[in-house]
PDB file of C-alpha atoms in Angstrom:
ATOM      1  CA  UNK X   1      66.344 -23.041  68.938  1.00 96.00           C
ATOM      2  CA  UNK X   2      62.971 -23.155  67.187  1.00 97.00           C
ATOM      3  CA  UNK X   3      60.928 -19.999  67.657  1.00 98.00           C
ATOM      4  CA  UNK X   4      57.844 -18.333  66.194  1.00 98.00           C
ATOM      5  CA  UNK X   5      57.833 -14.510  66.210  1.00 97.00           C
ATOM      6  CA  UNK X   6      54.549 -12.716  66.868  1.00 97.00           C
ATOM      7  CA  UNK X   7      53.653  -9.061  67.146  1.00 95.00           C
ATOM      8  CA  UNK X   8      51.717  -6.437  65.243  1.00 94.00           C
ATOM      9  CA  UNK X   9      53.011  -4.915  61.996  1.00 90.00           C
ATOM     10  CA  UNK X  10      55.659  -2.333  62.875  1.00 91.00           C
ATOM     11  CA  UNK X  11      56.673  -4.016  66.150  1.00 94.00           C
ATOM     12  CA  UNK X  12      60.179  -4.583  64.775  1.00 93.00           C
ATOM     13  CA  UNK X  13      59.976  -8.354  64.278  1.00 94.00           C
ATOM     14  CA  UNK X  14      62.074  -8.295  61.101  1.00 92.00           C
ATOM     15  CA  UNK X  15      64.781  -6.145  62.680  1.00 94.00           C
ATOM     16  CA  UNK X  16      64.921  -8.336  65.785  1.00 97.00           C
ATOM     17  CA  UNK X  17      64.797 -11.538  63.719  1.00 96.00           C
ATOM     18  CA  UNK X  18      67.906 -10.489  61.770  1.00 95.00           C
ATOM     19  CA  UNK X  19      69.862  -9.868  64.997  1.00 97.00           C
ATOM     20  CA  UNK X  20      68.536 -12.973  66.782  1.00 98.00           C
ATOM     21  CA  UNK X  21      69.268 -15.114  63.720  1.00 97.00           C
ATOM     22  CA  UNK X  22      72.915 -14.092  63.830  1.00 97.00           C
ATOM     23  CA  UNK X  23      73.258 -14.423  67.619  1.00 97.00           C
ATOM     24  CA  UNK X  24      71.449 -17.784  67.815  1.00 97.00           C
ATOM     25  CA  UNK X  25      72.963 -19.197  64.623  1.00 97.00           C
ATOM     26  CA  UNK X  26      69.627 -20.180  63.085  1.00 97.00           C
ATOM     27  CA  UNK X  27      67.933 -18.911  59.898  1.00 98.00           C
ATOM     28  CA  UNK X  28      65.284 -16.185  59.925  1.00 97.00           C
ATOM     29  CA  UNK X  29      62.450 -17.582  57.803  1.00 97.00           C
ATOM     30  CA  UNK X  30      60.056 -14.868  56.696  1.00 95.00           C
ATOM     31  CA  UNK X  31      57.031 -15.819  54.627  1.00 92.00           C
ATOM     32  CA  UNK X  32      57.481 -12.613  52.599  1.00 89.00           C
ATOM     33  CA  UNK X  33      61.033 -13.689  51.697  1.00 93.00           C
ATOM     34  CA  UNK X  34      59.790 -17.227  50.933  1.00 95.00           C
ATOM     35  CA  UNK X  35      57.164 -15.865  48.532  1.00 93.00           C
ATOM     36  CA  UNK X  36      59.709 -13.629  46.785  1.00 94.00           C
ATOM     37  CA  UNK X  37      62.283 -16.438  46.517  1.00 95.00           C
ATOM     38  CA  UNK X  38      59.809 -19.032  45.199  1.00 96.00           C
ATOM     39  CA  UNK X  39      58.261 -16.580  42.727  1.00 96.00           C
ATOM     40  CA  UNK X  40      61.682 -15.289  41.644  1.00 96.00           C
ATOM     41  CA  UNK X  41      63.013 -18.816  41.095  1.00 97.00           C
ATOM     42  CA  UNK X  42      59.823 -19.867  39.317  1.00 97.00           C
ATOM     43  CA  UNK X  43      59.328 -22.919  41.550  1.00 96.00           C
ATOM     44  CA  UNK X  44      56.001 -24.770  41.183  1.00 96.00           C
ATOM     45  CA  UNK X  45      54.878 -23.279  44.538  1.00 95.00           C
ATOM     46  CA  UNK X  46      56.046 -19.836  43.396  1.00 96.00           C
ATOM     47  CA  UNK X  47      54.057 -20.095  40.173  1.00 96.00           C
ATOM     48  CA  UNK X  48      50.991 -21.169  42.163  1.00 95.00           C
ATOM     49  CA  UNK X  49      51.410 -18.321  44.700  1.00 94.00           C
ATOM     50  CA  UNK X  50      51.951 -15.760  41.927  1.00 93.00           C
ATOM     51  CA  UNK X  51      48.680 -16.763  40.241  1.00 94.00           C
ATOM     52  CA  UNK X  52      46.793 -15.792  43.422  1.00 91.00           C
ATOM     53  CA  UNK X  53      48.803 -12.596  43.985  1.00 87.00           C
ATOM     54  CA  UNK X  54      48.322 -11.519  40.351  1.00 89.00           C
ATOM     55  CA  UNK X  55      44.572 -12.024  40.768  1.00 90.00           C
ATOM     56  CA  UNK X  56      44.666  -9.786  43.858  1.00 86.00           C
ATOM     57  CA  UNK X  57      43.848 -12.703  46.158  1.00 87.00           C
ATOM     58  CA  UNK X  58      45.507 -13.917  49.342  1.00 84.00           C
ATOM     59  CA  UNK X  59      47.760 -16.919  48.893  1.00 89.00           C
ATOM     60  CA  UNK X  60      45.894 -19.885  50.429  1.00 92.00           C
ATOM     61  CA  UNK X  61      47.177 -21.355  53.678  1.00 94.00           C
ATOM     62  CA  UNK X  62      48.058 -24.702  52.090  1.00 94.00           C
ATOM     63  CA  UNK X  63      50.395 -23.053  49.560  1.00 95.00           C
ATOM     64  CA  UNK X  64      52.110 -21.008  52.289  1.00 94.00           C
ATOM     65  CA  UNK X  65      52.346 -24.101  54.526  1.00 95.00           C
ATOM     66  CA  UNK X  66      53.993 -26.121  51.737  1.00 95.00           C
ATOM     67  CA  UNK X  67      56.552 -23.327  51.232  1.00 96.00           C
ATOM     68  CA  UNK X  68      57.294 -23.267  54.961  1.00 96.00           C
ATOM     69  CA  UNK X  69      57.528 -27.078  55.090  1.00 95.00           C
ATOM     70  CA  UNK X  70      59.965 -27.089  52.170  1.00 95.00           C
ATOM     71  CA  UNK X  71      62.079 -24.351  53.783  1.00 96.00           C
ATOM     72  CA  UNK X  72      62.165 -26.063  57.199  1.00 96.00           C
ATOM     73  CA  UNK X  73      63.470 -29.217  55.475  1.00 95.00           C
ATOM     74  CA  UNK X  74      66.591 -27.349  54.279  1.00 95.00           C
ATOM     75  CA  UNK X  75      69.867 -28.196  56.002  1.00 96.00           C
ATOM     76  CA  UNK X  76      70.424 -24.792  57.669  1.00 96.00           C
ATOM     77  CA  UNK X  77      67.111 -25.125  59.549  1.00 97.00           C
ATOM     78  CA  UNK X  78      67.925 -28.569  60.972  1.00 95.00           C
ATOM     79  CA  UNK X  79      69.054 -27.138  64.326  1.00 94.00           C
ATOM     80  CA  UNK X  80      66.478 -24.372  64.569  1.00 97.00           C
ATOM     81  CA  UNK X  81      64.799 -21.378  62.967  1.00 98.00           C
ATOM     82  CA  UNK X  82      62.979 -18.117  63.605  1.00 98.00           C
ATOM     83  CA  UNK X  83      59.594 -18.177  61.848  1.00 97.00           C
ATOM     84  CA  UNK X  84      58.256 -14.729  60.978  1.00 95.00           C
ATOM     85  CA  UNK X  85      54.843 -14.361  59.294  1.00 92.00           C
ATOM     86  CA  UNK X  86      53.758 -17.978  59.788  1.00 95.00           C
ATOM     87  CA  UNK X  87      51.626 -18.943  61.534  1.00 96.00           C
ATOM     88  CA  UNK X  88      49.263 -15.983  61.222  1.00 92.00           C
ATOM     89  CA  UNK X  89      46.134 -17.865  62.337  1.00 93.00           C
ATOM     90  CA  UNK X  90      45.281 -20.669  64.759  1.00 95.00           C
ATOM     91  CA  UNK X  91      44.625 -22.935  61.738  1.00 95.00           C
ATOM     92  CA  UNK X  92      48.179 -22.256  60.509  1.00 96.00           C
ATOM     93  CA  UNK X  93      49.551 -22.889  64.024  1.00 97.00           C
ATOM     94  CA  UNK X  94      47.940 -26.338  63.978  1.00 97.00           C
ATOM     95  CA  UNK X  95      49.463 -27.038  60.545  1.00 97.00           C
ATOM     96  CA  UNK X  96      52.879 -25.961  61.863  1.00 97.00           C
ATOM     97  CA  UNK X  97      52.498 -28.238  64.912  1.00 97.00           C
ATOM     98  CA  UNK X  98      51.765 -31.176  62.563  1.00 96.00           C
ATOM     99  CA  UNK X  99      54.776 -30.343  60.340  1.00 95.00           C
ATOM    100  CA  UNK X 100      57.099 -30.177  63.354  1.00 96.00           C
ATOM    101  CA  UNK X 101      55.673 -33.368  64.855  1.00 96.00           C
ATOM    102  CA  UNK X 102      56.350 -35.214  61.569  1.00 94.00           C
ATOM    103  CA  UNK X 103      59.960 -34.047  61.859  1.00 92.00           C
ATOM    104  CA  UNK X 104      60.143 -35.105  65.504  1.00 94.00           C
ATOM    105  CA  UNK X 105      60.811 -31.588  66.811  1.00 95.00           C
ATOM    106  CA  UNK X 106      58.844 -28.951  68.679  1.00 94.00           C
ATOM    107  CA  UNK X 107      58.904 -25.216  69.245  1.00 97.00           C
ATOM    108  CA  UNK X 108      61.124 -23.872  72.007  1.00 97.00           C
ATOM    109  CA  UNK X 109      58.871 -20.847  72.385  1.00 97.00           C
ATOM    110  CA  UNK X 110      56.872 -18.057  70.810  1.00 98.00           C
ATOM    111  CA  UNK X 111      58.350 -14.556  71.091  1.00 98.00           C
ATOM    112  CA  UNK X 112      55.543 -12.029  71.297  1.00 98.00           C
ATOM    113  CA  UNK X 113      56.727  -8.463  70.647  1.00 97.00           C
ATOM    114  CA  UNK X 114      54.384  -6.248  72.682  1.00 97.00           C
ATOM    115  CA  UNK X 115      53.975  -2.620  71.636  1.00 96.00           C
ATOM    116  CA  UNK X 116      51.403   0.172  71.993  1.00 95.00           C
ATOM    117  CA  UNK X 117      49.384   0.661  68.793  1.00 94.00           C
ATOM    118  CA  UNK X 118      49.983   4.430  68.754  1.00 94.00           C
ATOM    119  CA  UNK X 119      53.748   3.775  68.847  1.00 94.00           C
ATOM    120  CA  UNK X 120      53.323   1.387  65.888  1.00 93.00           C
ATOM    121  CA  UNK X 121      51.453   4.062  63.913  1.00 93.00           C
ATOM    122  CA  UNK X 122      54.164   6.661  64.676  1.00 92.00           C
ATOM    123  CA  UNK X 123      56.938   4.211  63.779  1.00 91.00           C
ATOM    124  CA  UNK X 124      55.354   3.150  60.502  1.00 90.00           C
ATOM    125  CA  UNK X 125      54.515   6.704  59.440  1.00 92.00           C
ATOM    126  CA  UNK X 126      58.148   7.665  60.128  1.00 91.00           C
ATOM    127  CA  UNK X 127      59.333   5.006  57.636  1.00 86.00           C
ATOM    128  CA  UNK X 128      57.802   7.151  54.925  1.00 81.00           C
ATOM    129  CA  UNK X 129      56.606   4.310  52.696  1.00 82.00           C
ATOM    130  CA  UNK X 130      53.990   5.256  50.129  1.00 82.00           C
ATOM    131  CA  UNK X 131      51.503   2.624  51.371  1.00 78.00           C
ATOM    132  CA  UNK X 132      51.921   3.596  55.036  1.00 83.00           C
ATOM    133  CA  UNK X 133      49.214   6.119  55.880  1.00 89.00           C
ATOM    134  CA  UNK X 134      47.433   6.106  59.230  1.00 91.00           C
ATOM    135  CA  UNK X 135      44.229   4.546  57.878  1.00 91.00           C
ATOM    136  CA  UNK X 136      46.098   1.695  56.151  1.00 89.00           C
ATOM    137  CA  UNK X 137      48.234   1.081  59.242  1.00 91.00           C
ATOM    138  CA  UNK X 138      45.190   0.982  61.535  1.00 92.00           C
ATOM    139  CA  UNK X 139      43.462  -1.441  59.125  1.00 90.00           C
ATOM    140  CA  UNK X 140      46.527  -3.724  59.209  1.00 90.00           C
ATOM    141  CA  UNK X 141      46.494  -3.555  63.022  1.00 93.00           C
ATOM    142  CA  UNK X 142      42.788  -4.466  63.044  1.00 92.00           C
ATOM    143  CA  UNK X 143      43.470  -7.504  60.816  1.00 89.00           C
ATOM    144  CA  UNK X 144      46.329  -8.492  63.147  1.00 93.00           C
ATOM    145  CA  UNK X 145      44.053  -8.159  66.215  1.00 93.00           C
ATOM    146  CA  UNK X 146      41.300 -10.269  64.605  1.00 93.00           C
ATOM    147  CA  UNK X 147      43.385 -12.982  62.928  1.00 91.00           C
ATOM    148  CA  UNK X 148      46.778 -13.227  64.602  1.00 93.00           C
ATOM    149  CA  UNK X 149      46.285 -12.081  68.189  1.00 94.00           C
ATOM    150  CA  UNK X 150      44.260 -15.253  69.020  1.00 95.00           C
ATOM    151  CA  UNK X 151      47.588 -17.111  68.642  1.00 97.00           C
ATOM    152  CA  UNK X 152      48.658 -15.615  71.980  1.00 96.00           C
ATOM    153  CA  UNK X 153      45.914 -17.612  73.732  1.00 96.00           C
ATOM    154  CA  UNK X 154      46.525 -20.618  71.477  1.00 97.00           C
ATOM    155  CA  UNK X 155      50.209 -20.828  72.446  1.00 98.00           C
ATOM    156  CA  UNK X 156      49.478 -20.117  76.137  1.00 97.00           C
ATOM    157  CA  UNK X 157      52.510 -20.845  78.307  1.00 96.00           C
ATOM    158  CA  UNK X 158      54.808 -21.057  75.270  1.00 97.00           C
ATOM    159  CA  UNK X 159      54.490 -17.261  74.904  1.00 98.00           C
ATOM    160  CA  UNK X 160      57.580 -15.237  75.808  1.00 98.00           C
ATOM    161  CA  UNK X 161      56.509 -11.570  75.942  1.00 98.00           C
ATOM    162  CA  UNK X 162      59.102  -8.996  74.893  1.00 98.00           C
ATOM    163  CA  UNK X 163      58.539  -5.273  75.496  1.00 97.00           C
ATOM    164  CA  UNK X 164      59.134  -3.921  71.954  1.00 97.00           C
ATOM    165  CA  UNK X 165      59.398  -0.200  72.710  1.00 96.00           C
ATOM    166  CA  UNK X 166      62.804   1.442  72.965  1.00 95.00           C
ATOM    167  CA  UNK X 167      66.114   1.146  71.122  1.00 95.00           C
ATOM    168  CA  UNK X 168      66.796  -1.880  68.906  1.00 96.00           C
ATOM    169  CA  UNK X 169      69.683  -3.019  71.138  1.00 97.00           C
ATOM    170  CA  UNK X 170      67.565  -2.739  74.322  1.00 97.00           C
ATOM    171  CA  UNK X 171      64.753  -4.809  72.795  1.00 97.00           C
ATOM    172  CA  UNK X 172      67.252  -7.406  71.605  1.00 97.00           C
ATOM    173  CA  UNK X 173      68.873  -7.597  75.060  1.00 98.00           C
ATOM    174  CA  UNK X 174      65.399  -8.226  76.574  1.00 98.00           C
ATOM    175  CA  UNK X 175      64.755 -11.015  74.068  1.00 97.00           C
ATOM    176  CA  UNK X 176      68.137 -12.684  74.638  1.00 97.00           C
ATOM    177  CA  UNK X 177      67.661 -12.484  78.418  1.00 97.00           C
ATOM    178  CA  UNK X 178      64.202 -14.059  78.234  1.00 97.00           C
ATOM    179  CA  UNK X 179      65.671 -16.823  76.029  1.00 97.00           C
ATOM    180  CA  UNK X 180      68.350 -17.418  78.632  1.00 95.00           C
ATOM    181  CA  UNK X 181      71.159 -16.426  76.261  1.00 92.00           C
TER     182      UNK X 181
END
């Protein structure tokens, strides 16, 4: 099963991805983990990404796309994957479509974790991370709404909406049911 995970920061995508990965038997591929792994291993892409991060800049789409392409080519992703953090924009979605087409595969769906923004703010404040204050969280939500939310229209009937409020197990049961598992 090849899925993209969408939803605002704090919707629980990472938590659900870990559970779904185990249940579906496919790797959870998070761009954050990819960056850390490539930088930690000192790969050419990691060195390139680190130069942008160290300069306080966003890593360009082409660098992220090459990391994703390299990761999707690994053996454990041959029968499927859960992509978390890529694509973040319509441009990245088009790049992903091209990468998959080259490999002769396509997405099985796009899980969209739907959650009220006030619940996200509460949830993220409760985590108690130093960088999670209400203003920062609301700014991240605004960036999500401007850059990533247009993917919902882009993917159209591939979108599988999952109500992301409630207990972790309940949310996971909803996702598995919608996936027919």
